[in-house]
Short mmCIF file of C-alpha atoms in Angstrom, two decimals:
data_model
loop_
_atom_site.label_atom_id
_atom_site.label_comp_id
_atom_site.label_asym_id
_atom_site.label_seq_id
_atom_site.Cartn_x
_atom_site.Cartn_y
_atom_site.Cartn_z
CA UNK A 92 0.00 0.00 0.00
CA UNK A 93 1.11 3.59 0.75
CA UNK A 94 3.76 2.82 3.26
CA UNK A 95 6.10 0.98 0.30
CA UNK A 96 4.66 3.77 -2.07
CA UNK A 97 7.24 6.78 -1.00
CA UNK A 98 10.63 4.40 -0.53
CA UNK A 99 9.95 3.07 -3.63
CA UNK A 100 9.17 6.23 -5.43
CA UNK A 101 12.43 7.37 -3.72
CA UNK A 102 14.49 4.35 -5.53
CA UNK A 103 13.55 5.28 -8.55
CA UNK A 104 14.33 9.05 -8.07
CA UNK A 105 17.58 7.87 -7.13
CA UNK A 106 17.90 5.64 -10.16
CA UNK A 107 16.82 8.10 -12.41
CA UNK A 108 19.92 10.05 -11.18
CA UNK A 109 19.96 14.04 -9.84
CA UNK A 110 19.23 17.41 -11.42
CA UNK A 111 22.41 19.85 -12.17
CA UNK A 112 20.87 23.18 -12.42
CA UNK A 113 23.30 25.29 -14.60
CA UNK A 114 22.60 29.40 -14.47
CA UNK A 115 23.05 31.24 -17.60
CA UNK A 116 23.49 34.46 -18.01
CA UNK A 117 20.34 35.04 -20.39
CA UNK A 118 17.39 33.01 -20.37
CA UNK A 119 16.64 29.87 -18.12
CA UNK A 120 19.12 27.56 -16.46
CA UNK A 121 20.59 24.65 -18.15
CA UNK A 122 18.91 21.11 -16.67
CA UNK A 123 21.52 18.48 -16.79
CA UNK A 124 20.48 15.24 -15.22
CA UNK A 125 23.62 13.22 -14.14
CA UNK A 126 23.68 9.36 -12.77
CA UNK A 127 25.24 8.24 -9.28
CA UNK A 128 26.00 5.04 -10.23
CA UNK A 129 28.81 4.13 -13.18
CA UNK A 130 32.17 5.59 -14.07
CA UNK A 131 33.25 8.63 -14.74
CA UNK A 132 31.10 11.24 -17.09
CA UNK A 133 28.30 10.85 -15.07
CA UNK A 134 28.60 13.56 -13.16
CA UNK A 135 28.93 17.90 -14.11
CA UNK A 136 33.04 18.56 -13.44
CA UNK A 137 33.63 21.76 -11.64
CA UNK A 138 36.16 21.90 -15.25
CA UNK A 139 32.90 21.21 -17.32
CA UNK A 140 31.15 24.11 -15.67
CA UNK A 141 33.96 26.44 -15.96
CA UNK A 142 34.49 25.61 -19.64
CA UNK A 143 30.61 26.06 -20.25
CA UNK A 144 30.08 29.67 -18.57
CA UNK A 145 34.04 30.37 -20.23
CA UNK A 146 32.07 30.00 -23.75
CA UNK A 147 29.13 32.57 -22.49
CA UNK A 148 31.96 35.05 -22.25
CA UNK A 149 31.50 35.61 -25.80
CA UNK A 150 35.47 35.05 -26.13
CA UNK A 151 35.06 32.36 -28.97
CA UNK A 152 32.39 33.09 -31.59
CA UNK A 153 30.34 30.07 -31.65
CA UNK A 154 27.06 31.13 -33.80
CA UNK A 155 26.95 28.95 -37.11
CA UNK A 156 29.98 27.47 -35.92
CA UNK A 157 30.76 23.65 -35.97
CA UNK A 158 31.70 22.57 -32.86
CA UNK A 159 32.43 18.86 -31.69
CA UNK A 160 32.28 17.87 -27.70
CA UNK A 161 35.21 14.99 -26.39
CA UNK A 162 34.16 13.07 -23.59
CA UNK A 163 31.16 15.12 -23.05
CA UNK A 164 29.81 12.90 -20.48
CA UNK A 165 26.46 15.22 -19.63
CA UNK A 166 26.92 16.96 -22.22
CA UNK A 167 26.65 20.01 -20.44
CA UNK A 168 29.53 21.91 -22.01
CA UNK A 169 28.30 20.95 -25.70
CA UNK A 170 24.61 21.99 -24.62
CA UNK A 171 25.71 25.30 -23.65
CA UNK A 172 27.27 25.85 -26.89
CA UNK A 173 24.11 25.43 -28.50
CA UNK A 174 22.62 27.36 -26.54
CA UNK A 175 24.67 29.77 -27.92
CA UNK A 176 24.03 29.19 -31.60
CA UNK A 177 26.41 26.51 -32.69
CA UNK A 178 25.80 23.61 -34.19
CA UNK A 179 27.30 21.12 -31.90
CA UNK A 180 27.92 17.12 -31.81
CA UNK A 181 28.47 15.93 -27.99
CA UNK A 182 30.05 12.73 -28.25
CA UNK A 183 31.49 9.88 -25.56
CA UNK A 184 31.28 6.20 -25.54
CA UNK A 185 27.95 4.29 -26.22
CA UNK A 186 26.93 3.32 -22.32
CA UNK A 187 26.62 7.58 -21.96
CA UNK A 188 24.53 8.14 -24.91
CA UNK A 189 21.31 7.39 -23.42
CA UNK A 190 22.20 10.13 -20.53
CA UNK A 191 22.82 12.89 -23.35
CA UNK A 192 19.82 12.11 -24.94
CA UNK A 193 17.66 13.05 -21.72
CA UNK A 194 19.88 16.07 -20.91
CA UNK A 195 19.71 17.40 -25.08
CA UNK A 196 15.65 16.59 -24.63
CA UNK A 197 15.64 18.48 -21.46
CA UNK A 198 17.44 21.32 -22.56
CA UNK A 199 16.41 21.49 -26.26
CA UNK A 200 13.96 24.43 -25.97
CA UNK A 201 17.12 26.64 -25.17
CA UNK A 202 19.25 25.35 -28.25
CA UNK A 203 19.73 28.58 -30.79
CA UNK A 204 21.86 26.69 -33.14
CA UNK A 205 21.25 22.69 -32.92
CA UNK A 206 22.70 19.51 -30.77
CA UNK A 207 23.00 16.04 -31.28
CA UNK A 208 24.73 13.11 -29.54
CA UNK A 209 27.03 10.36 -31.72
CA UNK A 210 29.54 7.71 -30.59
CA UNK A 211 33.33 8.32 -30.57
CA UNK A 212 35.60 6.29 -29.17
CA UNK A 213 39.19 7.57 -28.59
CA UNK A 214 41.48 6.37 -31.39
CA UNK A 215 39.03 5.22 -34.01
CA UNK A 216 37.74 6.05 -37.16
CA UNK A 217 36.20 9.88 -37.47
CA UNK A 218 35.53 9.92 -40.82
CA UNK A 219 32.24 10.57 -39.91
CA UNK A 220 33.07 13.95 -38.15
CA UNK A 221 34.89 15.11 -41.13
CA UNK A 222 35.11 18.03 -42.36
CA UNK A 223 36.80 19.56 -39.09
CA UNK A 224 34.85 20.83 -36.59
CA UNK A 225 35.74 25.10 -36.23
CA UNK A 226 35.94 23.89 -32.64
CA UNK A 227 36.50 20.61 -30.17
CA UNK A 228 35.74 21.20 -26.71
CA UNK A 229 36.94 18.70 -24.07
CA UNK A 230 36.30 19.07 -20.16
CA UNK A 231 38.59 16.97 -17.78
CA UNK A 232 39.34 14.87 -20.44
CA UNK A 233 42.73 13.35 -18.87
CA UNK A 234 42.92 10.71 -16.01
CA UNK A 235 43.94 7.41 -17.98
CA UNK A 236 47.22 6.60 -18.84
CA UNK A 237 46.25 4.28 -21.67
CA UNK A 238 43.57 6.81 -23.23
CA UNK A 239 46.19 9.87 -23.71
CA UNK A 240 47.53 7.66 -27.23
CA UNK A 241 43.87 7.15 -28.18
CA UNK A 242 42.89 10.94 -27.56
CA UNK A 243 46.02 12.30 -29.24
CA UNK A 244 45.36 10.37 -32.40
CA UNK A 245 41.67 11.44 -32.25
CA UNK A 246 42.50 15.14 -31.82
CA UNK A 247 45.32 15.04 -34.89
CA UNK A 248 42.50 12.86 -36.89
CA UNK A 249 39.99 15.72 -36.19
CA UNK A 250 41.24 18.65 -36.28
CA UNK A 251 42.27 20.69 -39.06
CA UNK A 252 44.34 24.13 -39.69
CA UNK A 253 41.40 26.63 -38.75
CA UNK A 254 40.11 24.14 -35.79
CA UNK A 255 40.46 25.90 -32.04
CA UNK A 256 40.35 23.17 -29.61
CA UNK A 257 39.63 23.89 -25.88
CA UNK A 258 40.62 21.85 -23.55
CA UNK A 259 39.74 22.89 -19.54
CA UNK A 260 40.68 20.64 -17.08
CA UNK A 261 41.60 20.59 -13.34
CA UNK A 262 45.16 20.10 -11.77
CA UNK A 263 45.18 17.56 -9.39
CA UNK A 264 47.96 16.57 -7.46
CA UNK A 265 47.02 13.02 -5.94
CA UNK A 266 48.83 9.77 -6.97
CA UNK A 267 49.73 9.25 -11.08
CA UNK A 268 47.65 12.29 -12.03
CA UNK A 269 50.73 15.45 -12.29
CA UNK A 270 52.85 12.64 -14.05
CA UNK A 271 49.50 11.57 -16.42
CA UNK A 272 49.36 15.66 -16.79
CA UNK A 273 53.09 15.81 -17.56
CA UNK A 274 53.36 13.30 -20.35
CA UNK A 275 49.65 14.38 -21.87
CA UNK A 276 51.03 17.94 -22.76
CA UNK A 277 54.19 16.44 -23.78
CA UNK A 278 53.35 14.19 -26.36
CA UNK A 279 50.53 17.37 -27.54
CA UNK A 280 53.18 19.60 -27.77
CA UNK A 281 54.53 17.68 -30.83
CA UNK A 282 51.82 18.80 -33.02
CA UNK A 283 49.73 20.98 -31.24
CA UNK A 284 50.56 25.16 -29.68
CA UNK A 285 49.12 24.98 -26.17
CA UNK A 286 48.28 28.73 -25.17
CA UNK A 287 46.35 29.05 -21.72
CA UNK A 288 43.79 31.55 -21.51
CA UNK A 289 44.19 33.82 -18.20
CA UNK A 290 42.13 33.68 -15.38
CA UNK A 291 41.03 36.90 -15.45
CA UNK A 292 39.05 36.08 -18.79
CA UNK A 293 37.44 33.34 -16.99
CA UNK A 294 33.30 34.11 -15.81
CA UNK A 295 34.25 35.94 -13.08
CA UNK A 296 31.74 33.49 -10.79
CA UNK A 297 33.19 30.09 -12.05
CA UNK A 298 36.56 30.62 -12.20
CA UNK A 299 39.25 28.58 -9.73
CA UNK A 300 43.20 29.20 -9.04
CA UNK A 301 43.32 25.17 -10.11
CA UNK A 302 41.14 25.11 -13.22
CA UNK A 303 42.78 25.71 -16.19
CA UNK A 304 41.73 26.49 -19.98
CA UNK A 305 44.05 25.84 -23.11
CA UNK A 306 43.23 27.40 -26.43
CA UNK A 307 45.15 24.51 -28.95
CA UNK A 308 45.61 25.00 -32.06
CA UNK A 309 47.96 22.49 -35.11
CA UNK A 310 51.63 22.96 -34.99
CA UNK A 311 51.41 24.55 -39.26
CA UNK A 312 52.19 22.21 -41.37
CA UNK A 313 56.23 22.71 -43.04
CA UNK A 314 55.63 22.50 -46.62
CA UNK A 315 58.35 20.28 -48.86
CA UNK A 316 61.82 22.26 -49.05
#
């Protein structure tokens, strides 16, 4: 009867996962719904959030653009950018797809450009995202060792001359993660100019001394002799 009614009711609140409210600076808060159980990507990243209201800033033009989302996880940095009128794929690995499809549904009265969600797993085939995206946005996108070869080849695969990629993430200093750091930007710094954006052009709200942004761009290509 009643007595099982509210527990139950409870479960399945608790199953269904927990609400994210995101503020934006015009019109109504993002809703991203994240899950408690399973790995990472099911949560909103403090580096997520700080990437997201980074892009309101109006610092990168994102209207029309093409815009591509690693590892998006809730997809909540991708949904802002179409929020902000560009046309934007969130991708991540097939077990998160079902979450961004409730969190693009929930949020898809806000979208000014458009949003959709696609598999892409590290180190395969992106033909399918060809031609390059005008931007890749990735949000505490490093913690495995073995996925910094995968990610590498994907970002060389995807992006082209013109392609900004913007890559926020948080500097932590437990265990493997400053070495994981150290060799990610090594290796990236082969083919890639890693310029970090100030704090001070951060949203002056979400902002931390710990959370960093890098505007990457391709190392130009030398041409023959």
């Amino acid at each position: 009867g009643e007595a099982e009614a509210g527990p139950r009711r409870l479960r399945a609140a608790a199953m269904a996962g927990f609400v994210r409210e995101l503020e934006r600076r015009a019109g109504a808060a993002l809703r991203l719904e994240q899950r408690a159980a399973g790995g990472v990507g099911c949560v909103v990243w403090d580096a997520a959030l700080v990437l997201a209201k980074f892009l309101e800033t109006g610092a990168c033009p994102l209207a029309r653009r093409h815009v591509l989302e690693l590892g998006a996880g809730t997809g909540a940095v991708g949904i802002m950018a179409a929020t902000l009128g560009a046309n934007v794929t969130v991708t991540d690995l097939e077990e998160l797809q079902e979450l961004l499809m409730v969190n693009i549904e929930n949020n898809k009265h806000l979208v000014t450009g458009s949003l959709r969600a696609k598999v892409l797993k590290w180190g395969e085939d992106v033909t399918e995202f060809q031609p390059p995206p005008d931007y890749i946005l990735m949000a505490d996108c490093i913690y495995y060792e073995e996925s910094l070869e995968p990610l590498l080849k994907t970002l060389k695969d995807l992006t082209g001359p013109e392609t900004c990629v913007l890559c926020c993430y948080e500097q932590r200093t437990m265990g493997k993660n400053p070495e994981i750091e150290r060799k990610y930007f090594e290796l990236l710094q082969r083919d890639f100019e890693l310029e970090k954006i100030p704090l001070d052009r951060h949203d002056e709200e979400y902002r931390s001394e710990d959370i960093h942004i890098l505007s990457i761009h391709r190392k130009p290509m030398v041409g023959p002799g």
